[in-house]
């Protein structure tokens, strides 16, 4: 994390069973003080919440994540 110099945005699903809470906590700890890092966690959604072909697709969380991504890119590009 200390070597990452470019802006970075993370999206994590709170109920993700592939990316564990401890992994998310480790990322938060590693990037917690980084001014170029944004970490977003989406409650009550599972892995793949942004893929409309998955049963875990969540339209609301997907729209929020998409909007955050566009906003982030608008600021850093």
N, CA, C and O atoms as a CHARMM CRD file, in Angstrom:
* protein
*
  308
    1    1 UNK  N      0.81900  -1.19500   0.00000 PROA 1      0.00000
    2    1 UNK  CA     0.00000   0.00000   0.00000 PROA 1      0.00000
    3    1 UNK  C      0.86100   1.25700   0.00000 PROA 1      0.00000
    4    1 UNK  O      0.50900   2.24800  -0.64000 PROA 1      0.00000
    5    2 UNK  N      1.95800   1.22800   0.69300 PROA 2      0.00000
    6    2 UNK  CA     2.79700   2.41900   0.77700 PROA 2      0.00000
    7    2 UNK  C      3.43600   2.78000  -0.55900 PROA 2      0.00000
    8    2 UNK  O      3.89200   3.90800  -0.74100 PROA 2      0.00000
    9    3 UNK  N      3.47400   1.84000  -1.49000 PROA 3      0.00000
   10    3 UNK  CA     4.05900   2.09700  -2.80400 PROA 3      0.00000
   11    3 UNK  C      3.02600   2.57200  -3.83000 PROA 3      0.00000
   12    3 UNK  O      3.39100   2.95000  -4.94300 PROA 3      0.00000
   13    4 UNK  N      1.75700   2.55700  -3.46900 PROA 4      0.00000
   14    4 UNK  CA     0.70700   2.98700  -4.39000 PROA 4      0.00000
   15    4 UNK  C      0.66700   4.51000  -4.36600 PROA 4      0.00000
   16    4 UNK  O      0.39300   5.11900  -3.33200 PROA 4      0.00000
   17    5 UNK  N      0.93900   5.10600  -5.49800 PROA 5      0.00000
   18    5 UNK  CA     0.95000   6.56500  -5.57200 PROA 5      0.00000
   19    5 UNK  C     -0.21100   7.11900  -6.39200 PROA 5      0.00000
   20    5 UNK  O     -0.50400   8.31300  -6.32000 PROA 5      0.00000
   21    6 UNK  N     -0.86200   6.28000  -7.15700 PROA 6      0.00000
   22    6 UNK  CA    -1.99400   6.74800  -7.95900 PROA 6      0.00000
   23    6 UNK  C     -3.26900   6.68900  -7.12400 PROA 6      0.00000
   24    6 UNK  O     -3.34000   5.93100  -6.15600 PROA 6      0.00000
   25    7 UNK  N     -4.26700   7.47300  -7.48400 PROA 7      0.00000
   26    7 UNK  CA    -5.55200   7.38700  -6.78500 PROA 7      0.00000
   27    7 UNK  C     -6.14500   5.98800  -6.96000 PROA 7      0.00000
   28    7 UNK  O     -5.99700   5.36200  -8.01000 PROA 7      0.00000
   29    8 UNK  N     -6.81200   5.51600  -5.92000 PROA 8      0.00000
   30    8 UNK  CA    -7.36900   4.16700  -5.95200 PROA 8      0.00000
   31    8 UNK  C     -8.71500   4.16000  -5.22800 PROA 8      0.00000
   32    8 UNK  O     -8.88200   4.79300  -4.18500 PROA 8      0.00000
   33    9 UNK  N     -9.66000   3.43600  -5.80100 PROA 9      0.00000
   34    9 UNK  CA   -11.00100   3.32200  -5.23500 PROA 9      0.00000
   35    9 UNK  C    -11.32100   1.84600  -5.05500 PROA 9      0.00000
   36    9 UNK  O    -11.17200   1.05000  -5.98200 PROA 9      0.00000
   37   10 UNK  N    -11.75800   1.49000  -3.86200 PROA 10     0.00000
   38   10 UNK  CA   -12.14800   0.12000  -3.55100 PROA 10     0.00000
   39   10 UNK  C    -13.66100   0.06800  -3.32000 PROA 10     0.00000
   40   10 UNK  O    -14.22700   0.95100  -2.67600 PROA 10     0.00000
   41   11 UNK  N    -14.30600  -0.96700  -3.84600 PROA 11     0.00000
   42   11 UNK  CA   -15.71500  -1.23800  -3.58000 PROA 11     0.00000
   43   11 UNK  C    -15.78400  -2.62900  -2.94600 PROA 11     0.00000
   44   11 UNK  O    -15.33100  -3.60900  -3.53700 PROA 11     0.00000
   45   12 UNK  N    -16.34900  -2.71100  -1.74900 PROA 12     0.00000
   46   12 UNK  CA   -16.47700  -3.99400  -1.06100 PROA 12     0.00000
   47   12 UNK  C    -17.92600  -4.26700  -0.68600 PROA 12     0.00000
   48   12 UNK  O    -18.63200  -3.37800  -0.21000 PROA 12     0.00000
   49   13 UNK  N    -18.36300  -5.49600  -0.90200 PROA 13     0.00000
   50   13 UNK  CA   -19.69100  -5.93500  -0.48500 PROA 13     0.00000
   51   13 UNK  C    -19.58700  -6.45800   0.95100 PROA 13     0.00000
   52   13 UNK  O    -18.73200  -7.28700   1.26200 PROA 13     0.00000
   53   14 UNK  N    -20.45600  -5.96600   1.80000 PROA 14     0.00000
   54   14 UNK  CA   -20.39800  -6.32900   3.21300 PROA 14     0.00000
   55   14 UNK  C    -20.59400  -7.82600   3.46000 PROA 14     0.00000
   56   14 UNK  O    -20.00900  -8.38000   4.39100 PROA 14     0.00000
   57   15 UNK  N    -21.40300  -8.47700   2.64300 PROA 15     0.00000
   58   15 UNK  CA   -21.69000  -9.90300   2.83800 PROA 15     0.00000
   59   15 UNK  C    -20.85800 -10.80700   1.92900 PROA 15     0.00000
   60   15 UNK  O    -21.19200 -11.97800   1.74500 PROA 15     0.00000
   61   16 UNK  N    -19.78800 -10.27600   1.36600 PROA 16     0.00000
   62   16 UNK  CA   -18.94300 -11.03900   0.43800 PROA 16     0.00000
   63   16 UNK  C    -18.26900 -12.19100   1.16900 PROA 16     0.00000
   64   16 UNK  O    -17.57300 -11.97600   2.16100 PROA 16     0.00000
   65   17 UNK  N    -18.47200 -13.41600   0.68200 PROA 17     0.00000
   66   17 UNK  CA   -17.84100 -14.57000   1.32000 PROA 17     0.00000
   67   17 UNK  C    -16.51900 -14.92500   0.63600 PROA 17     0.00000
   68   17 UNK  O    -15.82300 -15.83900   1.08100 PROA 17     0.00000
   69   18 UNK  N    -16.17000 -14.22600  -0.42100 PROA 18     0.00000
   70   18 UNK  CA   -14.86900 -14.42300  -1.07700 PROA 18     0.00000
   71   18 UNK  C    -13.82500 -13.44000  -0.54900 PROA 18     0.00000
   72   18 UNK  O    -12.66600 -13.80100  -0.34300 PROA 18     0.00000
   73   19 UNK  N    -14.24200 -12.22100  -0.33700 PROA 19     0.00000
   74   19 UNK  CA   -13.35500 -11.20600   0.24500 PROA 19     0.00000
   75   19 UNK  C    -13.84600 -11.01100   1.67600 PROA 19     0.00000
   76   19 UNK  O    -14.84800 -10.33900   1.91900 PROA 19     0.00000
   77   20 UNK  N    -13.13500 -11.60000   2.59900 PROA 20     0.00000
   78   20 UNK  CA   -13.58600 -11.64400   3.99400 PROA 20     0.00000
   79   20 UNK  C    -13.50700 -10.27400   4.66400 PROA 20     0.00000
   80   20 UNK  O    -12.80500  -9.37100   4.20800 PROA 20     0.00000
   81   21 UNK  N    -14.23400 -10.15500   5.73600 PROA 21     0.00000
   82   21 UNK  CA   -14.20100  -8.91500   6.52300 PROA 21     0.00000
   83   21 UNK  C    -12.77700  -8.61700   6.99400 PROA 21     0.00000
   84   21 UNK  O    -12.36300  -7.45800   7.02600 PROA 21     0.00000
   85   22 UNK  N    -12.03700  -9.65000   7.35600 PROA 22     0.00000
   86   22 UNK  CA   -10.66000  -9.42300   7.80300 PROA 22     0.00000
   87   22 UNK  C     -9.78900  -8.89800   6.65900 PROA 22     0.00000
   88   22 UNK  O     -8.88600  -8.09300   6.88800 PROA 22     0.00000
   89   23 UNK  N    -10.05400  -9.34800   5.43500 PROA 23     0.00000
   90   23 UNK  CA    -9.31500  -8.82600   4.27600 PROA 23     0.00000
   91   23 UNK  C     -9.66300  -7.35500   4.04900 PROA 23     0.00000
   92   23 UNK  O     -8.78000  -6.54000   3.78100 PROA 23     0.00000
   93   24 UNK  N    -10.94200  -7.01900   4.15400 PROA 24     0.00000
   94   24 UNK  CA   -11.36500  -5.62500   4.00600 PROA 24     0.00000
   95   24 UNK  C    -10.74400  -4.77300   5.10200 PROA 24     0.00000
   96   24 UNK  O    -10.27000  -3.66800   4.83900 PROA 24     0.00000
   97   25 UNK  N    -10.74600  -5.27900   6.32200 PROA 25     0.00000
   98   25 UNK  CA   -10.12900  -4.54800   7.43000 PROA 25     0.00000
   99   25 UNK  C     -8.63500  -4.33500   7.19800 PROA 25     0.00000
  100   25 UNK  O     -8.09500  -3.28800   7.55300 PROA 25     0.00000
  101   26 UNK  N     -7.97200  -5.31600   6.60800 PROA 26     0.00000
  102   26 UNK  CA    -6.54300  -5.18100   6.29600 PROA 26     0.00000
  103   26 UNK  C     -6.31200  -4.09300   5.24700 PROA 26     0.00000
  104   26 UNK  O     -5.36400  -3.31500   5.35000 PROA 26     0.00000
  105   27 UNK  N     -7.18300  -4.04400   4.24000 PROA 27     0.00000
  106   27 UNK  CA    -7.06700  -2.99200   3.22700 PROA 27     0.00000
  107   27 UNK  C     -7.31500  -1.63100   3.86400 PROA 27     0.00000
  108   27 UNK  O     -6.59100  -0.67300   3.59400 PROA 27     0.00000
  109   28 UNK  N     -8.33500  -1.54800   4.70600 PROA 28     0.00000
  110   28 UNK  CA    -8.62500  -0.29000   5.39900 PROA 28     0.00000
  111   28 UNK  C     -7.45200   0.15000   6.26200 PROA 28     0.00000
  112   28 UNK  O     -7.11800   1.33400   6.30100 PROA 28     0.00000
  113   29 UNK  N     -6.83200  -0.78400   6.94500 PROA 29     0.00000
  114   29 UNK  CA    -5.67800  -0.45100   7.77400 PROA 29     0.00000
  115   29 UNK  C     -4.49700  -0.00400   6.92800 PROA 29     0.00000
  116   29 UNK  O     -3.79500   0.94600   7.27800 PROA 29     0.00000
  117   30 UNK  N     -4.28300  -0.68700   5.82300 PROA 30     0.00000
  118   30 UNK  CA    -3.14700  -0.36600   4.96100 PROA 30     0.00000
  119   30 UNK  C     -3.31400   0.98300   4.27100 PROA 30     0.00000
  120   30 UNK  O     -2.34200   1.72100   4.11100 PROA 30     0.00000
  121   31 UNK  N     -4.53800   1.31300   3.86100 PROA 31     0.00000
  122   31 UNK  CA    -4.77600   2.54000   3.11500 PROA 31     0.00000
  123   31 UNK  C     -5.47700   3.61300   3.94700 PROA 31     0.00000
  124   31 UNK  O     -5.83600   4.66600   3.42000 PROA 31     0.00000
  125   32 UNK  N     -5.67200   3.35900   5.21700 PROA 32     0.00000
  126   32 UNK  CA    -6.43800   4.26600   6.06800 PROA 32     0.00000
  127   32 UNK  C     -5.95900   5.69800   6.08900 PROA 32     0.00000
  128   32 UNK  O     -6.77300   6.61700   6.17300 PROA 32     0.00000
  129   33 UNK  N     -4.67600   5.90800   6.01500 PROA 33     0.00000
  130   33 UNK  CA    -4.13400   7.26500   6.05300 PROA 33     0.00000
  131   33 UNK  C     -3.75800   7.79400   4.68100 PROA 33     0.00000
  132   33 UNK  O     -3.26000   8.91300   4.56200 PROA 33     0.00000
  133   34 UNK  N     -3.98600   7.01600   3.66300 PROA 34     0.00000
  134   34 UNK  CA    -3.62200   7.42800   2.31100 PROA 34     0.00000
  135   34 UNK  C     -4.64200   8.43700   1.78400 PROA 34     0.00000
  136   34 UNK  O     -5.84300   8.16600   1.76400 PROA 34     0.00000
  137   35 UNK  N     -4.15700   9.59100   1.36300 PROA 35     0.00000
  138   35 UNK  CA    -5.04000  10.63200   0.85300 PROA 35     0.00000
  139   35 UNK  C     -5.55000  10.29900  -0.54500 PROA 35     0.00000
  140   35 UNK  O     -6.52100  10.89600  -1.01100 PROA 35     0.00000
  141   36 UNK  N     -4.90200   9.35400  -1.21400 PROA 36     0.00000
  142   36 UNK  CA    -5.28100   9.00200  -2.57900 PROA 36     0.00000
  143   36 UNK  C     -6.18400   7.77300  -2.63700 PROA 36     0.00000
  144   36 UNK  O     -6.48300   7.28500  -3.72600 PROA 36     0.00000
  145   37 UNK  N     -6.62100   7.26700  -1.48800 PROA 37     0.00000
  146   37 UNK  CA    -7.43100   6.04800  -1.44900 PROA 37     0.00000
  147   37 UNK  C     -8.83300   6.33000  -0.91900 PROA 37     0.00000
  148   37 UNK  O     -9.01900   7.05500   0.05800 PROA 37     0.00000
  149   38 UNK  N     -9.80900   5.73300  -1.59600 PROA 38     0.00000
  150   38 UNK  CA   -11.19900   5.80200  -1.15200 PROA 38     0.00000
  151   38 UNK  C    -11.68200   4.36500  -1.02200 PROA 38     0.00000
  152   38 UNK  O    -11.52200   3.56300  -1.94200 PROA 38     0.00000
  153   39 UNK  N    -12.27200   4.04400   0.12100 PROA 39     0.00000
  154   39 UNK  CA   -12.76000   2.68800   0.37500 PROA 39     0.00000
  155   39 UNK  C    -14.24800   2.77600   0.67100 PROA 39     0.00000
  156   39 UNK  O    -14.67300   3.42600   1.62600 PROA 39     0.00000
  157   40 UNK  N    -15.02900   2.11000  -0.16500 PROA 40     0.00000
  158   40 UNK  CA   -16.48000   2.10000  -0.00900 PROA 40     0.00000
  159   40 UNK  C    -16.93600   0.68400   0.31100 PROA 40     0.00000
  160   40 UNK  O    -16.50700  -0.27700  -0.32800 PROA 40     0.00000
  161   41 UNK  N    -17.80200   0.56500   1.29600 PROA 41     0.00000
  162   41 UNK  CA   -18.38400  -0.72300   1.66700 PROA 41     0.00000
  163   41 UNK  C    -19.89300  -0.61700   1.52500 PROA 41     0.00000
  164   41 UNK  O    -20.50600   0.35500   1.96600 PROA 41     0.00000
  165   42 UNK  N    -20.47800  -1.62000   0.91000 PROA 42     0.00000
  166   42 UNK  CA   -21.90800  -1.62000   0.62600 PROA 42     0.00000
  167   42 UNK  C    -22.60800  -2.63300   1.52100 PROA 42     0.00000
  168   42 UNK  O    -22.37000  -3.83500   1.40700 PROA 42     0.00000
  169   43 UNK  N    -23.47400  -2.14900   2.41300 PROA 43     0.00000
  170   43 UNK  CA   -24.14400  -3.05100   3.35500 PROA 43     0.00000
  171   43 UNK  C    -25.18300  -3.93900   2.67700 PROA 43     0.00000
  172   43 UNK  O    -25.79500  -3.56900   1.67400 PROA 43     0.00000
  173   44 UNK  N    -25.35500  -5.09000   3.24700 PROA 44     0.00000
  174   44 UNK  CA   -26.41700  -6.02200   2.84200 PROA 44     0.00000
  175   44 UNK  C    -26.33200  -6.50100   1.39500 PROA 44     0.00000
  176   44 UNK  O    -27.34700  -6.89200   0.81800 PROA 44     0.00000
  177   45 UNK  N    -25.13000  -6.47800   0.79600 PROA 45     0.00000
  178   45 UNK  CA   -24.97600  -7.04000  -0.54700 PROA 45     0.00000
  179   45 UNK  C    -23.84800  -8.05800  -0.54400 PROA 45     0.00000
  180   45 UNK  O    -22.98300  -8.04600   0.33200 PROA 45     0.00000
  181   46 UNK  N    -23.86900  -8.93800  -1.53800 PROA 46     0.00000
  182   46 UNK  CA   -22.91000 -10.03500  -1.62700 PROA 46     0.00000
  183   46 UNK  C    -21.97300  -9.81300  -2.80800 PROA 46     0.00000
  184   46 UNK  O    -22.14900  -8.89100  -3.60400 PROA 46     0.00000
  185   47 UNK  N    -20.99200 -10.66900  -2.89600 PROA 47     0.00000
  186   47 UNK  CA   -20.01600 -10.66500  -3.97900 PROA 47     0.00000
  187   47 UNK  C    -20.74200 -10.63200  -5.32300 PROA 47     0.00000
  188   47 UNK  O    -21.70500 -11.36900  -5.53200 PROA 47     0.00000
  189   48 UNK  N    -20.28200  -9.78900  -6.21700 PROA 48     0.00000
  190   48 UNK  CA   -20.89400  -9.70500  -7.53800 PROA 48     0.00000
  191   48 UNK  C    -22.13900  -8.84300  -7.59700 PROA 48     0.00000
  192   48 UNK  O    -22.92800  -8.95300  -8.53500 PROA 48     0.00000
  193   49 UNK  N    -22.32400  -7.98200  -6.59900 PROA 49     0.00000
  194   49 UNK  CA   -23.53300  -7.16400  -6.54900 PROA 49     0.00000
  195   49 UNK  C    -23.66800  -6.22700  -7.75400 PROA 49     0.00000
  196   49 UNK  O    -24.74900  -5.69700  -8.00900 PROA 49     0.00000
  197   50 UNK  N    -22.57300  -6.02200  -8.49400 PROA 50     0.00000
  198   50 UNK  CA   -22.59300  -5.10400  -9.62500 PROA 50     0.00000
  199   50 UNK  C    -22.76000  -5.82500 -10.97300 PROA 50     0.00000
  200   50 UNK  O    -22.72700  -5.18100 -12.02100 PROA 50     0.00000
  201   51 UNK  N    -22.93800  -7.14000 -10.95300 PROA 51     0.00000
  202   51 UNK  CA   -23.06100  -7.92000 -12.19000 PROA 51     0.00000
  203   51 UNK  C    -24.50300  -8.37600 -12.35300 PROA 51     0.00000
  204   51 UNK  O    -24.98200  -9.21300 -11.58800 PROA 51     0.00000
  205   52 UNK  N    -25.19900  -7.82800 -13.34700 PROA 52     0.00000
  206   52 UNK  CA   -26.61500  -8.13400 -13.53800 PROA 52     0.00000
  207   52 UNK  C    -26.88800  -9.57500 -13.93000 PROA 52     0.00000
  208   52 UNK  O    -28.04300 -10.00100 -13.92700 PROA 52     0.00000
  209   53 UNK  N    -25.85500 -10.33600 -14.26800 PROA 53     0.00000
  210   53 UNK  CA   -26.05800 -11.74200 -14.62100 PROA 53     0.00000
  211   53 UNK  C    -25.94700 -12.67700 -13.40400 PROA 53     0.00000
  212   53 UNK  O    -26.08000 -13.89300 -13.54600 PROA 53     0.00000
  213   54 UNK  N    -25.71000 -12.12900 -12.24500 PROA 54     0.00000
  214   54 UNK  CA   -25.58200 -12.93800 -11.02900 PROA 54     0.00000
  215   54 UNK  C    -26.83100 -12.79700 -10.17000 PROA 54     0.00000
  216   54 UNK  O    -27.49000 -11.75800 -10.18900 PROA 54     0.00000
  217   55 UNK  N    -27.15100 -13.83800  -9.42300 PROA 55     0.00000
  218   55 UNK  CA   -28.28300 -13.72600  -8.50400 PROA 55     0.00000
  219   55 UNK  C    -28.03500 -12.70500  -7.38800 PROA 55     0.00000
  220   55 UNK  O    -28.98400 -12.21500  -6.77600 PROA 55     0.00000
  221   56 UNK  N    -26.77900 -12.38600  -7.12700 PROA 56     0.00000
  222   56 UNK  CA   -26.44600 -11.43100  -6.06700 PROA 56     0.00000
  223   56 UNK  C    -26.52100  -9.97600  -6.53500 PROA 56     0.00000
  224   56 UNK  O    -26.24700  -9.06400  -5.75500 PROA 56     0.00000
  225   57 UNK  N    -26.89100  -9.75000  -7.80100 PROA 57     0.00000
  226   57 UNK  CA   -26.98500  -8.39600  -8.33400 PROA 57     0.00000
  227   57 UNK  C    -27.92800  -7.55600  -7.48300 PROA 57     0.00000
  228   57 UNK  O    -29.03000  -7.98300  -7.13900 PROA 57     0.00000
  229   58 UNK  N    -27.47000  -6.34900  -7.15100 PROA 58     0.00000
  230   58 UNK  CA   -28.27800  -5.41200  -6.37700 PROA 58     0.00000
  231   58 UNK  C    -28.28200  -4.08800  -7.13100 PROA 58     0.00000
  232   58 UNK  O    -27.27600  -3.38000  -7.17000 PROA 58     0.00000
  233   59 UNK  N    -29.41300  -3.76800  -7.72000 PROA 59     0.00000
  234   59 UNK  CA   -29.49900  -2.59900  -8.58900 PROA 59     0.00000
  235   59 UNK  C    -29.15200  -1.30200  -7.86100 PROA 59     0.00000
  236   59 UNK  O    -28.43100  -0.46600  -8.40500 PROA 59     0.00000
  237   60 UNK  N    -29.64700  -1.12600  -6.66000 PROA 60     0.00000
  238   60 UNK  CA   -29.39000   0.11300  -5.91700 PROA 60     0.00000
  239   60 UNK  C    -27.90800   0.25100  -5.58900 PROA 60     0.00000
  240   60 UNK  O    -27.31000   1.29100  -5.86400 PROA 60     0.00000
  241   61 UNK  N    -27.30800  -0.78300  -5.00500 PROA 61     0.00000
  242   61 UNK  CA   -25.88900  -0.72600  -4.65300 PROA 61     0.00000
  243   61 UNK  C    -25.03100  -0.56400  -5.90500 PROA 61     0.00000
  244   61 UNK  O    -24.02700   0.14700  -5.89000 PROA 61     0.00000
  245   62 UNK  N    -25.43300  -1.22400  -6.98200 PROA 62     0.00000
  246   62 UNK  CA   -24.70600  -1.11300  -8.24100 PROA 62     0.00000
  247   62 UNK  C    -24.74100   0.32300  -8.75900 PROA 62     0.00000
  248   62 UNK  O    -23.72100   0.84500  -9.21000 PROA 62     0.00000
  249   63 UNK  N    -25.89800   0.95600  -8.69600 PROA 63     0.00000
  250   63 UNK  CA   -26.02200   2.34100  -9.15500 PROA 63     0.00000
  251   63 UNK  C    -25.19000   3.28200  -8.29600 PROA 63     0.00000
  252   63 UNK  O    -24.55200   4.19600  -8.81900 PROA 63     0.00000
  253   64 UNK  N    -25.18800   3.07000  -6.99500 PROA 64     0.00000
  254   64 UNK  CA   -24.38200   3.90000  -6.09800 PROA 64     0.00000
  255   64 UNK  C    -22.90100   3.71700  -6.41300 PROA 64     0.00000
  256   64 UNK  O    -22.16200   4.69700  -6.51400 PROA 64     0.00000
  257   65 UNK  N    -22.46400   2.46900  -6.56700 PROA 65     0.00000
  258   65 UNK  CA   -21.06000   2.18900  -6.87900 PROA 65     0.00000
  259   65 UNK  C    -20.66500   2.80500  -8.22100 PROA 65     0.00000
  260   65 UNK  O    -19.57600   3.36300  -8.35500 PROA 65     0.00000
  261   66 UNK  N    -21.54200   2.70500  -9.20200 PROA 66     0.00000
  262   66 UNK  CA   -21.27200   3.28400 -10.52300 PROA 66     0.00000
  263   66 UNK  C    -21.11900   4.79900 -10.41100 PROA 66     0.00000
  264   66 UNK  O    -20.18200   5.37700 -10.96200 PROA 66     0.00000
  265   67 UNK  N    -22.03800   5.43000  -9.70100 PROA 67     0.00000
  266   67 UNK  CA   -21.96300   6.87600  -9.49700 PROA 67     0.00000
  267   67 UNK  C    -20.70100   7.28900  -8.76500 PROA 67     0.00000
  268   67 UNK  O    -20.06500   8.27900  -9.12800 PROA 67     0.00000
  269   68 UNK  N    -20.33700   6.54000  -7.73800 PROA 68     0.00000
  270   68 UNK  CA   -19.10700   6.84800  -7.00300 PROA 68     0.00000
  271   68 UNK  C    -17.88300   6.70000  -7.89600 PROA 68     0.00000
  272   68 UNK  O    -16.94700   7.49600  -7.82200 PROA 68     0.00000
  273   69 UNK  N    -17.90000   5.67700  -8.73600 PROA 69     0.00000
  274   69 UNK  CA   -16.77300   5.46000  -9.64500 PROA 69     0.00000
  275   69 UNK  C    -16.64300   6.61000 -10.63400 PROA 69     0.00000
  276   69 UNK  O    -15.54000   7.10100 -10.87700 PROA 69     0.00000
  277   70 UNK  N    -17.76000   7.03900 -11.20300 PROA 70     0.00000
  278   70 UNK  CA   -17.71700   8.15400 -12.15100 PROA 70     0.00000
  279   70 UNK  C    -17.26200   9.44400 -11.47600 PROA 70     0.00000
  280   70 UNK  O    -16.47700  10.20400 -12.04300 PROA 70     0.00000
  281   71 UNK  N    -17.75000   9.68400 -10.27900 PROA 71     0.00000
  282   71 UNK  CA   -17.33700  10.86500  -9.52100 PROA 71     0.00000
  283   71 UNK  C    -15.84300  10.83100  -9.20800 PROA 71     0.00000
  284   71 UNK  O    -15.13900  11.82900  -9.35700 PROA 71     0.00000
  285   72 UNK  N    -15.38000   9.66900  -8.77200 PROA 72     0.00000
  286   72 UNK  CA   -13.96100   9.48100  -8.45800 PROA 72     0.00000
  287   72 UNK  C    -13.11200   9.73900  -9.70100 PROA 72     0.00000
  288   72 UNK  O    -12.12200  10.46900  -9.64300 PROA 72     0.00000
  289   73 UNK  N    -13.49700   9.14600 -10.80800 PROA 73     0.00000
  290   73 UNK  CA   -12.72900   9.33300 -12.04900 PROA 73     0.00000
  291   73 UNK  C    -12.76900  10.78200 -12.51400 PROA 73     0.00000
  292   73 UNK  O    -11.77700  11.29800 -13.02700 PROA 73     0.00000
  293   74 UNK  N    -13.90900  11.43800 -12.33900 PROA 74     0.00000
  294   74 UNK  CA   -14.01100  12.85000 -12.70000 PROA 74     0.00000
  295   74 UNK  C    -13.06700  13.72300 -11.90000 PROA 74     0.00000
  296   74 UNK  O    -12.56300  14.72400 -12.40900 PROA 74     0.00000
  297   75 UNK  N    -12.82400  13.35700 -10.66000 PROA 75     0.00000
  298   75 UNK  CA   -11.92300  14.13400  -9.79600 PROA 75     0.00000
  299   75 UNK  C    -10.45000  13.86900 -10.08700 PROA 75     0.00000
  300   75 UNK  O     -9.61900  14.77200  -9.98700 PROA 75     0.00000
  301   76 UNK  N    -10.13500  12.64300 -10.44200 PROA 76     0.00000
  302   76 UNK  CA    -8.70300  12.27500 -10.55100 PROA 76     0.00000
  303   76 UNK  C     -8.15400  12.28300 -11.96900 PROA 76     0.00000
  304   76 UNK  O     -6.93800  12.24800 -12.15700 PROA 76     0.00000
  305   77 UNK  N     -9.01300  12.32700 -12.95300 PROA 77     0.00000
  306   77 UNK  CA    -8.52900  12.34000 -14.33700 PROA 77     0.00000
  307   77 UNK  C     -8.46500  13.73800 -14.90600 PROA 77     0.00000
  308   77 UNK  O     -8.07700  13.91700 -16.06000 PROA 77     0.00000
